[in-house]
Coordinates of C-alpha atoms in Angstrom, one line a residue:
X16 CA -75.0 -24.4 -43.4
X17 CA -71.7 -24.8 -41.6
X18 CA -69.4 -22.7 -43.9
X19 CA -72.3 -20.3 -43.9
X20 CA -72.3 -20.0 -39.7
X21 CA -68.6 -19.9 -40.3
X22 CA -68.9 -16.3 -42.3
X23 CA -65.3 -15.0 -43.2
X24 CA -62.9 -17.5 -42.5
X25 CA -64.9 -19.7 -44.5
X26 CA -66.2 -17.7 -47.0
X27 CA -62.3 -17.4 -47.9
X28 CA -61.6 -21.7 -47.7
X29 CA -65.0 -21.7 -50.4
X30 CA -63.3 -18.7 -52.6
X31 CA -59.8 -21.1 -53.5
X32 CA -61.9 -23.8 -54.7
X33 CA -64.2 -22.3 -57.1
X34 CA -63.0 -24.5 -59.5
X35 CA -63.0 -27.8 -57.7
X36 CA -62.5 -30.5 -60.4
X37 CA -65.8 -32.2 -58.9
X38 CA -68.8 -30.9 -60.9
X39 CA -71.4 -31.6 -57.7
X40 CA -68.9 -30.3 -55.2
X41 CA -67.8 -27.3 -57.0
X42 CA -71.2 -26.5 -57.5
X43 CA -72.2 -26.6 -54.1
X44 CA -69.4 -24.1 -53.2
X45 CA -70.6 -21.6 -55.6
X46 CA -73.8 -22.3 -54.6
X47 CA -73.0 -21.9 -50.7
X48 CA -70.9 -18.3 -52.1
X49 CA -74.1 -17.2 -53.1
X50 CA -75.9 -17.2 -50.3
X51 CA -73.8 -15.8 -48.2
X52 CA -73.8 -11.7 -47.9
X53 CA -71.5 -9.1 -50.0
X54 CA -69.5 -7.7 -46.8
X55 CA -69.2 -11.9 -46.0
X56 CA -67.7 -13.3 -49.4
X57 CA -66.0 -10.3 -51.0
X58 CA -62.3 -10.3 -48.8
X59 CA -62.0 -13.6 -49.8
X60 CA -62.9 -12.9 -53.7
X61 CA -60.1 -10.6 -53.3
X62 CA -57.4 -12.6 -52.4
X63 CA -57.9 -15.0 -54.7
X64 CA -58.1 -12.6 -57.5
X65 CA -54.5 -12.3 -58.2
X66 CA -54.7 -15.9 -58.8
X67 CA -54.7 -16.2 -63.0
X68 CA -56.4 -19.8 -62.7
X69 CA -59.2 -18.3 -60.5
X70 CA -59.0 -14.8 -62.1
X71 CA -62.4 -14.8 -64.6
X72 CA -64.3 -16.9 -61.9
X73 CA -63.9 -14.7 -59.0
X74 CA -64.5 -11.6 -61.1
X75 CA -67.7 -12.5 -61.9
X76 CA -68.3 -13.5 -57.9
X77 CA -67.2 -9.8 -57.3
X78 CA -69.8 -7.9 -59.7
X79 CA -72.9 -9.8 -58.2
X80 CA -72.1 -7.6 -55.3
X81 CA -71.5 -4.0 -56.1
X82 CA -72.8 -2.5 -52.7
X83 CA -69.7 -4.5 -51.3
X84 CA -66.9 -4.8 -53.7
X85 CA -66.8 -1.6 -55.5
X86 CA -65.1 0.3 -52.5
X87 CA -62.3 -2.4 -51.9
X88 CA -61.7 -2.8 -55.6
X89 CA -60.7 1.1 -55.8
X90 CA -58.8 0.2 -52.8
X91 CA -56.5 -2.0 -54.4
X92 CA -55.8 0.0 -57.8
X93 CA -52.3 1.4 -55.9
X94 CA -51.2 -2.3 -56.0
X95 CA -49.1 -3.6 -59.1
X96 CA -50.7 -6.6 -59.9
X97 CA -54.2 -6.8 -58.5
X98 CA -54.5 -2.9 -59.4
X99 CA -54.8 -3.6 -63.1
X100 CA -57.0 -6.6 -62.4
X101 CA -59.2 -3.9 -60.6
X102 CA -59.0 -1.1 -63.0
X103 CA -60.2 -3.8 -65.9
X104 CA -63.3 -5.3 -63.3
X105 CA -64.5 -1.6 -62.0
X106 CA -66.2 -0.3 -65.1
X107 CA -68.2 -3.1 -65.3
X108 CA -70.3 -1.9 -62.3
X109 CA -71.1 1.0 -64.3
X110 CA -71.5 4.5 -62.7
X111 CA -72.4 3.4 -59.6
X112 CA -68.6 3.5 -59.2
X113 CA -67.9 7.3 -59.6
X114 CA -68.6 8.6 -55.5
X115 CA -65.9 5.5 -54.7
X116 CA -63.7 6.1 -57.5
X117 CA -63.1 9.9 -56.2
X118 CA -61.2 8.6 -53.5
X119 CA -58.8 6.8 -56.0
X120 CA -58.8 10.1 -58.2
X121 CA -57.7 11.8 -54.8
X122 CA -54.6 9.3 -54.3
X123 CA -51.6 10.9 -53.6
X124 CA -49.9 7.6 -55.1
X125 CA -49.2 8.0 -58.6
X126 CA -50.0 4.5 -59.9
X127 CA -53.0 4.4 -58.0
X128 CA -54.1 7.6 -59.3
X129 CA -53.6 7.1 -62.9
X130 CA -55.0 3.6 -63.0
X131 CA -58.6 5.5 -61.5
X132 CA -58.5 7.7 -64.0
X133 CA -58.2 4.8 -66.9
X134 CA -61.3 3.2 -64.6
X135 CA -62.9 6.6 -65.2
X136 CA -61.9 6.6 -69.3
X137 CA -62.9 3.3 -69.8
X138 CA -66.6 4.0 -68.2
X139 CA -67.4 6.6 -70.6
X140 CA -66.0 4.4 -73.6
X141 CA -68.0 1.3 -72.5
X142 CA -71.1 3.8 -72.6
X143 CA -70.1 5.2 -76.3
X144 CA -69.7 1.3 -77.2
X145 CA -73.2 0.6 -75.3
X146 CA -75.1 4.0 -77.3
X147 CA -75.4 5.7 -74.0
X148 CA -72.4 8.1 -74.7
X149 CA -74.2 10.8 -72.5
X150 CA -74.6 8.6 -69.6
X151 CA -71.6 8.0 -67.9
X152 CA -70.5 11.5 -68.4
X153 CA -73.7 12.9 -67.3
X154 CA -72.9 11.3 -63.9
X155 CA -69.4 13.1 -64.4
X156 CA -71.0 16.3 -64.7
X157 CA -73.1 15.9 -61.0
X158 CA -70.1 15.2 -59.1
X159 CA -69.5 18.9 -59.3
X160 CA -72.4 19.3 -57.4
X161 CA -70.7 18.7 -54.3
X162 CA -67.5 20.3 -52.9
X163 CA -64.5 17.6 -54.2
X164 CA -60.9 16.5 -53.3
X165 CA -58.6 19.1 -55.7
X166 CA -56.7 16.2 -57.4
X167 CA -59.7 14.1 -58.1
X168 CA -61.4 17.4 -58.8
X169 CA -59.0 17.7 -61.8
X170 CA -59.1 14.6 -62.8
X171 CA -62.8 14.4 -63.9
X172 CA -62.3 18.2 -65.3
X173 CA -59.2 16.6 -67.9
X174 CA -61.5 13.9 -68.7
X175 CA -64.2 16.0 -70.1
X176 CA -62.0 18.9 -71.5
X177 CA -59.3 16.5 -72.9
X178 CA -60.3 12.9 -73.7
X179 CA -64.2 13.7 -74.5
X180 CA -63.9 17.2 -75.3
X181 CA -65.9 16.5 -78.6
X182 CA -68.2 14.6 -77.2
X183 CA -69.0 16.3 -73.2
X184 CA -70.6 19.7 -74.9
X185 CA -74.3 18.7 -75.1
X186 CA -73.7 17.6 -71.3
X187 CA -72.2 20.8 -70.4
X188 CA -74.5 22.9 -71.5
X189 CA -77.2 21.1 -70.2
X190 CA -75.3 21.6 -67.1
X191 CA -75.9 25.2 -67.1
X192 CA -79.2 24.5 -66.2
X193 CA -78.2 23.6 -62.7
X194 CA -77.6 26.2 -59.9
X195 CA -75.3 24.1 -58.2
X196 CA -73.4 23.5 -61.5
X197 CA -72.7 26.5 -63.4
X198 CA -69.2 27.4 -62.0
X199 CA -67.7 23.9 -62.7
X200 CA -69.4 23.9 -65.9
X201 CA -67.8 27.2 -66.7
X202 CA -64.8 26.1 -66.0
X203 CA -65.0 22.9 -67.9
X204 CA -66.6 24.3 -71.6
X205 CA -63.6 27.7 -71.2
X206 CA -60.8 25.4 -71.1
X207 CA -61.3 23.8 -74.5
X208 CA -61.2 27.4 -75.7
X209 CA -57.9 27.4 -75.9
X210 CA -57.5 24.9 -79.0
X211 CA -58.6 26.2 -82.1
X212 CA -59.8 23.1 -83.6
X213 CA -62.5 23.2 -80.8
X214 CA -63.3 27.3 -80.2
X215 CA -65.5 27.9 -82.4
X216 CA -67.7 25.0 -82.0
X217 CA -68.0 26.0 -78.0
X218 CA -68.2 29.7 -78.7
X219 CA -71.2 29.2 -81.0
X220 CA -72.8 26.8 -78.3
X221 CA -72.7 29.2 -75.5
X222 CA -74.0 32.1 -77.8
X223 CA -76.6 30.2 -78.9
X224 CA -77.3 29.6 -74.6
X225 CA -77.8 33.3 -74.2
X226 CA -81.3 32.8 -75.9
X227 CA -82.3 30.0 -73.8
X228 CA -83.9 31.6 -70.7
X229 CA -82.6 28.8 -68.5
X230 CA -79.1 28.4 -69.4
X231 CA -78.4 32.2 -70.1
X232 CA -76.7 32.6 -66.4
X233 CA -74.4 29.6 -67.1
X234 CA -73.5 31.2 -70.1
X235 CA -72.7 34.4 -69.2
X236 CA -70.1 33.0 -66.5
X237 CA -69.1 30.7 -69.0
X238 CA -68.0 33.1 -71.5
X239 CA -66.7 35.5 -68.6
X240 CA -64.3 32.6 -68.1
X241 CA -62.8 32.6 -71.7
X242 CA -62.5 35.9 -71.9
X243 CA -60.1 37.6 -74.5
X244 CA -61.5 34.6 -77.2
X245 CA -64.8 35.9 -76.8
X246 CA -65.0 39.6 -77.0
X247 CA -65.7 39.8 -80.8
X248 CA -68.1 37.5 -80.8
X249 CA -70.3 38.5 -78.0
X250 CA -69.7 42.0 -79.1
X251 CA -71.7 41.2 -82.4
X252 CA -74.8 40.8 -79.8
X253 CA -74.5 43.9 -77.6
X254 CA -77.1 45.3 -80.5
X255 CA -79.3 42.1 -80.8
X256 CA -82.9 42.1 -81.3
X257 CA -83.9 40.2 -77.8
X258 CA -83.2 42.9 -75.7
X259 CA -82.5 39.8 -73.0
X260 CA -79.4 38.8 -75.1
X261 CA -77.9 42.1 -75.6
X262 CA -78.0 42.5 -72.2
X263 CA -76.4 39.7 -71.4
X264 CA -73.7 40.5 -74.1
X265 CA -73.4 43.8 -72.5
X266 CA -73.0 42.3 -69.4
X267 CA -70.4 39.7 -70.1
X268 CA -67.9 42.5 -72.1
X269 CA -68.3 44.3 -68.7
X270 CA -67.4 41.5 -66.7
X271 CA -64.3 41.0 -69.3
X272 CA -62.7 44.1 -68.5
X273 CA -59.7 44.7 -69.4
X274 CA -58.9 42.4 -72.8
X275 CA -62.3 44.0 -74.1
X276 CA -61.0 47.9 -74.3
X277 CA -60.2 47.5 -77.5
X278 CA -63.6 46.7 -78.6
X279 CA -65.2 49.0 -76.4
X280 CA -63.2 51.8 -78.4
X281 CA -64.2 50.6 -81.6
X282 CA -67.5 50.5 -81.6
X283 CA -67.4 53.9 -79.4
X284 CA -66.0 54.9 -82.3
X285 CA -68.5 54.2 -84.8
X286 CA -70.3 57.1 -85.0
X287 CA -72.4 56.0 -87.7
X288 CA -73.8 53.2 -85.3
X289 CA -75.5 55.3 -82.2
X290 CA -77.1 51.9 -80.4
X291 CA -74.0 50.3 -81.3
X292 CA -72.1 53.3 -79.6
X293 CA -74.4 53.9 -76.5
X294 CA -74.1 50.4 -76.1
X295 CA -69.9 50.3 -76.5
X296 CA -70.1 53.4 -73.5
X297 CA -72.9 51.7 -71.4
X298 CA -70.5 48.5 -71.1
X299 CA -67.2 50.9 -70.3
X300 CA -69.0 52.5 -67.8
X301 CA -70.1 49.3 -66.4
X302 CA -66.7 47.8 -65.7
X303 CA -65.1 48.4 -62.4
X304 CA -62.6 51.0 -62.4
X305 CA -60.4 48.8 -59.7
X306 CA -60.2 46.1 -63.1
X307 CA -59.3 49.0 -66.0
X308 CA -57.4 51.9 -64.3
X309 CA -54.0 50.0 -64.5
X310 CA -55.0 49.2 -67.9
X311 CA -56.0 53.0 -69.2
X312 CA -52.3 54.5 -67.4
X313 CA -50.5 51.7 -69.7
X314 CA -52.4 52.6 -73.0
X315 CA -52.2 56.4 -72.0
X316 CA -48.4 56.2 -71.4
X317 CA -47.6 53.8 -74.5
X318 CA -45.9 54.7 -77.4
X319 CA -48.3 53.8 -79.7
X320 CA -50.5 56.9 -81.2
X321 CA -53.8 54.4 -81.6
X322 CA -52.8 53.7 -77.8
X323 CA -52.8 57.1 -76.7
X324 CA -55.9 57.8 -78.6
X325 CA -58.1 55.1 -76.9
X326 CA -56.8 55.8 -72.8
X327 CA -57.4 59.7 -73.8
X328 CA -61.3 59.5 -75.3
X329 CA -62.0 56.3 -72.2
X330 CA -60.4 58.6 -69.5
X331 CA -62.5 61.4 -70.7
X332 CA -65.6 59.2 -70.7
X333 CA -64.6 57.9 -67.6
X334 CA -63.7 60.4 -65.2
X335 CA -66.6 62.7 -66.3
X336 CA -68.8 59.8 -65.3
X337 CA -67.0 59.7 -61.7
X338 CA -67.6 63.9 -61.4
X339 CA -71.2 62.9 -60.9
X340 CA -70.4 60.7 -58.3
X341 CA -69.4 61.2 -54.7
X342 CA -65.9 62.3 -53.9
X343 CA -64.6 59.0 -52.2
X344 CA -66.1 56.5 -55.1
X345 CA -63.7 58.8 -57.7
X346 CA -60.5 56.8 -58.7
X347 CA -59.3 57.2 -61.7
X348 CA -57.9 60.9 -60.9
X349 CA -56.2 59.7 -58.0
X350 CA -54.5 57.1 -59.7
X351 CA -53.4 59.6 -62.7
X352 CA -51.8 61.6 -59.9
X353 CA -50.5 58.4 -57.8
X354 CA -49.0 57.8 -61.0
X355 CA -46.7 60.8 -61.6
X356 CA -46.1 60.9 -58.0
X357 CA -44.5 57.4 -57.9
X358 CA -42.8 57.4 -61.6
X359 CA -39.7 59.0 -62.5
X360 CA -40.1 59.4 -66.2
X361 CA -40.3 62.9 -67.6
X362 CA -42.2 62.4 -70.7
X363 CA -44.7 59.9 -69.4
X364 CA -45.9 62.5 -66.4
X365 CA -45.8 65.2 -68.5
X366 CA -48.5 63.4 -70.6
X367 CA -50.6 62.4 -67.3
X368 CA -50.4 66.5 -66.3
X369 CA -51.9 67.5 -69.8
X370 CA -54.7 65.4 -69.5
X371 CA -55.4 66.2 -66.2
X372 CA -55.4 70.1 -67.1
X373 CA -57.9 68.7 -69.7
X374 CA -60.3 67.5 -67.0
X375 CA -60.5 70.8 -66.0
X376 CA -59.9 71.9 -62.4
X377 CA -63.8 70.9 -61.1
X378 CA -62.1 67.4 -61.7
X379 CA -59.0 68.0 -60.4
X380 CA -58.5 70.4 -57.8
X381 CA -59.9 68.4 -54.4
X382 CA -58.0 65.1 -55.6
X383 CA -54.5 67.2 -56.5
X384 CA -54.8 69.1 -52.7
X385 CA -55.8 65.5 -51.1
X386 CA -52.5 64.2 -52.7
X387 CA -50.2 66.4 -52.1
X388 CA -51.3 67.4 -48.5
X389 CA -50.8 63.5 -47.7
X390 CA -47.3 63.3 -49.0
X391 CA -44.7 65.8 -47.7
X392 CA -42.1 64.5 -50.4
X393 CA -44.9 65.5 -53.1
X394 CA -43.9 66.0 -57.0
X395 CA -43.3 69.3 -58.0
X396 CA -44.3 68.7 -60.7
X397 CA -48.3 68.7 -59.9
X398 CA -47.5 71.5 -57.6
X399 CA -47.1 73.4 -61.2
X400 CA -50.7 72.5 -62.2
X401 CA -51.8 74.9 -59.8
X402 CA -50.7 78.3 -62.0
X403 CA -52.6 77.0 -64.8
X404 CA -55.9 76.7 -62.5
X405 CA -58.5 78.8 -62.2
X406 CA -59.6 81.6 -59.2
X407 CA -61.6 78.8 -57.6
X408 CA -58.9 76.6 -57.4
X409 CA -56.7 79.7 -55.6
X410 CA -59.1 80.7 -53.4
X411 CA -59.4 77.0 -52.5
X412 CA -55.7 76.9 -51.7
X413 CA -56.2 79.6 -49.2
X414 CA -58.0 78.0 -47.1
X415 CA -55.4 75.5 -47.1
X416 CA -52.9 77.5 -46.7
X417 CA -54.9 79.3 -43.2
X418 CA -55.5 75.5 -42.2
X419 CA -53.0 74.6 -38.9
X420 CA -53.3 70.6 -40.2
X421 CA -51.8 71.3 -43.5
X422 CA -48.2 69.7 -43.8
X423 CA -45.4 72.6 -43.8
X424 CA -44.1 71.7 -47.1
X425 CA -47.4 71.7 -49.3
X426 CA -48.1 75.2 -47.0
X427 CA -44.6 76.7 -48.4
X428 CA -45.3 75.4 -51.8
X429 CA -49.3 76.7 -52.0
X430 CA -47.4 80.6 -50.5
X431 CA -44.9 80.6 -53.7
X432 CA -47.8 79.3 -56.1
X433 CA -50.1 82.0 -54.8
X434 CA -47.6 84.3 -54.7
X435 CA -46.6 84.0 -58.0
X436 CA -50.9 84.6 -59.1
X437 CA -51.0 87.0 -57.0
X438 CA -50.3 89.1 -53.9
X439 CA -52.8 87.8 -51.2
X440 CA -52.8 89.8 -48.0
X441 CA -52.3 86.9 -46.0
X442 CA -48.9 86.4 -47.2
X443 CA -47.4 90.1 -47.9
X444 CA -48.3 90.0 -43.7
X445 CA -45.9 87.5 -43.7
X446 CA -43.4 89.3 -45.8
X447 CA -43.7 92.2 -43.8
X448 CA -42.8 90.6 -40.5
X449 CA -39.3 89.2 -42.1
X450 CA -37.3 90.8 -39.5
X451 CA -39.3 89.5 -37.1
X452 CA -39.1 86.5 -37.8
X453 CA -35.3 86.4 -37.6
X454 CA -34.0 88.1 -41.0
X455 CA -31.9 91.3 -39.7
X456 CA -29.0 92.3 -39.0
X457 CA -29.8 92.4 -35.4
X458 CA -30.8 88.7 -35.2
X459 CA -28.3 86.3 -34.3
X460 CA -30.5 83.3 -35.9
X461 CA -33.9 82.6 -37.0
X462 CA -36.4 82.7 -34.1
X463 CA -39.7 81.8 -35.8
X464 CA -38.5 79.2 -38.4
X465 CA -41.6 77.4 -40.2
X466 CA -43.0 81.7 -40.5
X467 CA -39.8 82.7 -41.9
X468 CA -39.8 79.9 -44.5
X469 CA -43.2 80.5 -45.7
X470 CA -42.5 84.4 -46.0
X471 CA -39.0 83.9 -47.9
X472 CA -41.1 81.6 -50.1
X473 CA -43.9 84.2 -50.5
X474 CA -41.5 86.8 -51.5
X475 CA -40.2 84.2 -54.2
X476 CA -42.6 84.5 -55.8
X477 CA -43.4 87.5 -55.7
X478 CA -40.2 88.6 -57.3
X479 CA -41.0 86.0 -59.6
X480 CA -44.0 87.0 -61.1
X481 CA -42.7 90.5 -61.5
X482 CA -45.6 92.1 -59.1
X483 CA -42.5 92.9 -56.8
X484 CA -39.1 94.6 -57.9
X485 CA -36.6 96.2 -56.1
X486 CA -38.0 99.2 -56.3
X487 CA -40.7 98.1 -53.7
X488 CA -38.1 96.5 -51.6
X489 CA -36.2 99.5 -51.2
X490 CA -39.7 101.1 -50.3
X491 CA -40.5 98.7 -48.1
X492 CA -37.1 98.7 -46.4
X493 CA -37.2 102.4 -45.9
X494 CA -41.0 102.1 -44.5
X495 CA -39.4 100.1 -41.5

C-alpha cells in the first residue's frame, strides 16, 4: 500500500527488482506492479528495459498496458540501444499501434524512422504467420482515411506497393469501396504498374472493378493513374456489352489524354468497326483540348508520315467540333496560329498554313484577324493566307481596315492584301490624295504619315496584281 501511495518514484524502485532472488518478495513486487496504473508503472518499465538481465521480464510488464506504453515505446525507437529493444516489443501490441507509430514514420531522424518502418513490416508478417494476412494491412489501408504526415505518408505507401505488393491487392481493391479512400488507393494499386512481373495481375483486377457497381469509381481513377500501361487494355472495353463499363472505358481513355492518341486513331480508323469508331471519336472529343493541343502541333510537325497522318485526321475532327461551339471556348486554331507566330522554322509553318487553309476560312478568318490585330510584329506569313480566302473573308477585312482601334501595321498589311484582290474604293481614295499627304514635289516632308503609309501600300499592291500599270499612273498624274 505504501509503494502504491508512493506512485512514480516507487513504481521505478519496484521495476529494478523484478527479479529479486526471494520468491515471496519478488512476487509481492510484481504483484504490487500490477496494481498500480499504466501512466504509474510504465517510465519505470522503461528504464530498466535496456537492462539485458531485466529485459524479457519488463517486456512483458510493458504489453499488459498498451493504452500506456505504446506511445513512449515509439518514442524511444531513435535511441540505439533501447530503439531495437522497442522495434522487437511494438508489434506485439498488434495494430493498435499504427495511429502512434505514424509519428515514428514522420521522424525526421533516420534511425528512428527506419526502425518504425521494420515495426510496421514485422506487424503485417506476424499477421501472415497468425492467418490473418489481411488484417494488419487492412488497418494500413484506413490510415489514408485521414490527412497524414508526407514521410510517414510514404512510408505505409512503400510497404504496400513494395514489401506486400503480392499480397495488399484484395485489400486495395476492397478499398475502392470507400469514398474517403479511393485516391490513396489509386495511388497505391498504379505504382506496382510499373514492374512487369506484377502489371498484369493489377490491370486485370481493376478491369474486372469496372463491373462491380461499387468499386467502379475507384477504378476508373485508379487506372487514370497508370495511364500509358493501360490504354490497350481498357480500350478492348470502350465496345463492351454493359453499357456501364464501356462508359467507364470511355471515360478513363478520355481522362488519359495524351499517351492514348495513338489508340484513339486506330480504332478511328477502323472503318469496318462503326461502334468501335464512334466510340474511338466520342473519347477524342471528350478530352480537354488544354491536355492534347501541345500534343496534336508535335505529331502534326513530326517527321514521321504515320505522325502527320494522325494530328491531320484528329485536328480535322477536332476543330470542326469547336466550329459549333462559341468563339472564346475554340483553341485549337489559335494555337495552330500561336504556333507559326512564335516558331521560326520554314517548313514546319508552312505545314500549319496548309491545314489551316484546309479548315476553310469559316474556321479561320475571326481567329487569324484576332491574332494578328493583337500582335504588331505579326508573321507575314499568315498575313499571306488572306489572298487565298474567300469574298467573306475580304469584306470582313474592310471593316477592319475602316476600324480606328486596329493597330497601324495589320491596317497597312490588310490595304496591300486587298489591294492586291482588288481595288476597293476606300483605298484608291487613299491613293488619290498622295500629294496630299506629303508625296510632291512641293512637299518638303510627309505631313500625314500613318495615311501616306497605308496609300503607298495600297498602290503596292495594286501594281502588283497588275489591276494598275503605268499607263493609269500617267492618267492619273495628268488628271491632277
Amino acid at each position: 500500500t505504501i509503494f502504491r501511495m508512493q506512485g512514480r518514484e516507487a513504481a521505478a524502485v519496484l521495476a529494478k527488482y523484478l527479479l529479486h532472488p526471494d520468491e515471496w518478495l519478488r512476487s509481492a513486487i510484481q504483484q504490487t506492479l500490477e496494481s498500480m496504473p499504466g501512466p504509474v508503472v510504465v517510465p519505470g518499465l522503461l528504464t530498466v528495459l535496456s537492462q539485458p538481465a531485466l529485459r524479457e521480464i519488463a517486456s512483458t510488464f510493458l504489453l499488459k498496458y498498451p493504452n500506456a506504453a505504446i506511445v513512449p515505446l515509439v518514442g524511444t525507437l531513435g535511441e540505439p540501444e533501447r530503439g531495437a529493444i522497442a522495434a522487437a516489443l511494438l508489434p506485439q501490441f498488434g495494430t493498435i499501434i499504427l495511429n502512434p507509430l505514424l509519428t515514428g514514420l514522420d521522424d525526421q531522424r533516420s534511425l528512428a524512422h527506419e526502425s518504425a518502418r521494420r515495426v510496421l513490416v514485422d506487424l503485417v508478417r506476424q499477421d501472415q504467420e497468425r492467418e490473418e494476412e489481411h488484417h494488419a494491412l487492412q488497418e494500413i489501408v484506413r490510415l489514408f482515411g485521414d490527412p497524414l504526415p508526407p514521410r510517414a505518408r510514404e512510408s505505409l505507401m512503400s510497404v504496400l506497393t513494395n514489401e506486400f505488393a503480392n499480397v495488399s491487392l484484395p485489400v486495395l481493391l476492397e478499398g475502392l469501396e470507400d469514398v474517403h479512400l479511393i485516391e490513396a488507393v489509386a495511388e497505391a494499386l498504379a505504382r506496382p504498374v510499373n514492374r512487369s512481373a506484377l502489371r498484369g495481375r493489377v490491370l486485370s483486377s481493376l478491369l474486372e472493378a469496372l463491373s462491380i457497381e461499387d468499386r467502379r469509381s475507384g477504378s476508373e481513377i485508379a487506372l487514370v493513374r497508370i495511364g500509358a500501361p493501360a490504354v490497350a487494355r481498357v480500350g478492348e472495353l470502350i465496345t463492351d456489352r454493359d453499357p456501364g463499363v464501356a462508359r467507364s472505358a470511355m471515360h478513363i481513355l478520355s481522362e488519359i489524354g495524351v499517351p492514348a492518341l495513338a489508340f484513339i486513331w486506330t480504332a478511328y480508323s477502323d472503318r469496318n468497326n462503326p461502334p468501335r469508331r464512334e466510340a474511338a471519336r466520342a473519347i477524342f472529343h471528350g478530352m480537354p483540348p488544354e491536355v492534347i493541343k501541345d500534343e496534336l502541333v508535335s505529331l502534326l510537325i513530326s517527321k514521321n508520315r504515320d505522325d502527320i497522318a494522325m494530328a491531320v485526321a484528329l485536328l480535322l475532327e477536332r476543330i470542326d467540333d469547336e466550329t459549333q461551339m462559341d468563339y472564346q471556348y475554340q483553341v485549337m486554331v489559335p494555337e495552330l496560329i500561336d504556333y507559326v507566330e512564335t516558331h521560326n522554322v520554314q517548313e514546319t509553318n508552312l505545314r500549319i498554313s496548309a491545314l489551316l487553309l484546309l479548315l476553310g476560312e469559316q474556321a479561320i478568318t475571326d481567329h487569324l484577324i484576332q491574332a494578328l490585330d493583337d500582335n504588331p510584329q505579326h508573321r507575314k506569313q499568315l498575313m499571306y493566307m488572306f489572298l487565298l480566302l474567300g469574298p467573306k473573308t475580304h469584306a470582313l477585312l474592310l471593316e477592319v481596315l475602316a476600324d480606328p482601334n486596329t493597330n497601324l501595321e495589320f491596317r497597312n498589311d490588310i490595304a496591300g492584301i486587298l489591294s492586291m484582290l482588288m481595288a476597293p474604293g476606300v483605298l484608291t481614295e487613299y491613293i488619290y490624295k498622295l500629294s496630299e499627304y506629303g508625296l510632291s514635289s512641293m512637299s518638303a516632308g510627309a505631313l500625314f504619315s500613318e495615311q501616306l503609309a497605308l496609300a503607298l501600300r495600297a498602290l503596292g499592291g495594286l501594281l502588283v496584281s497588275g489591276q494598275w500599270h503605268p499607263l493609269k499612273l500617267m492618267e492619273l498624274r495628268d488628271s491632277h
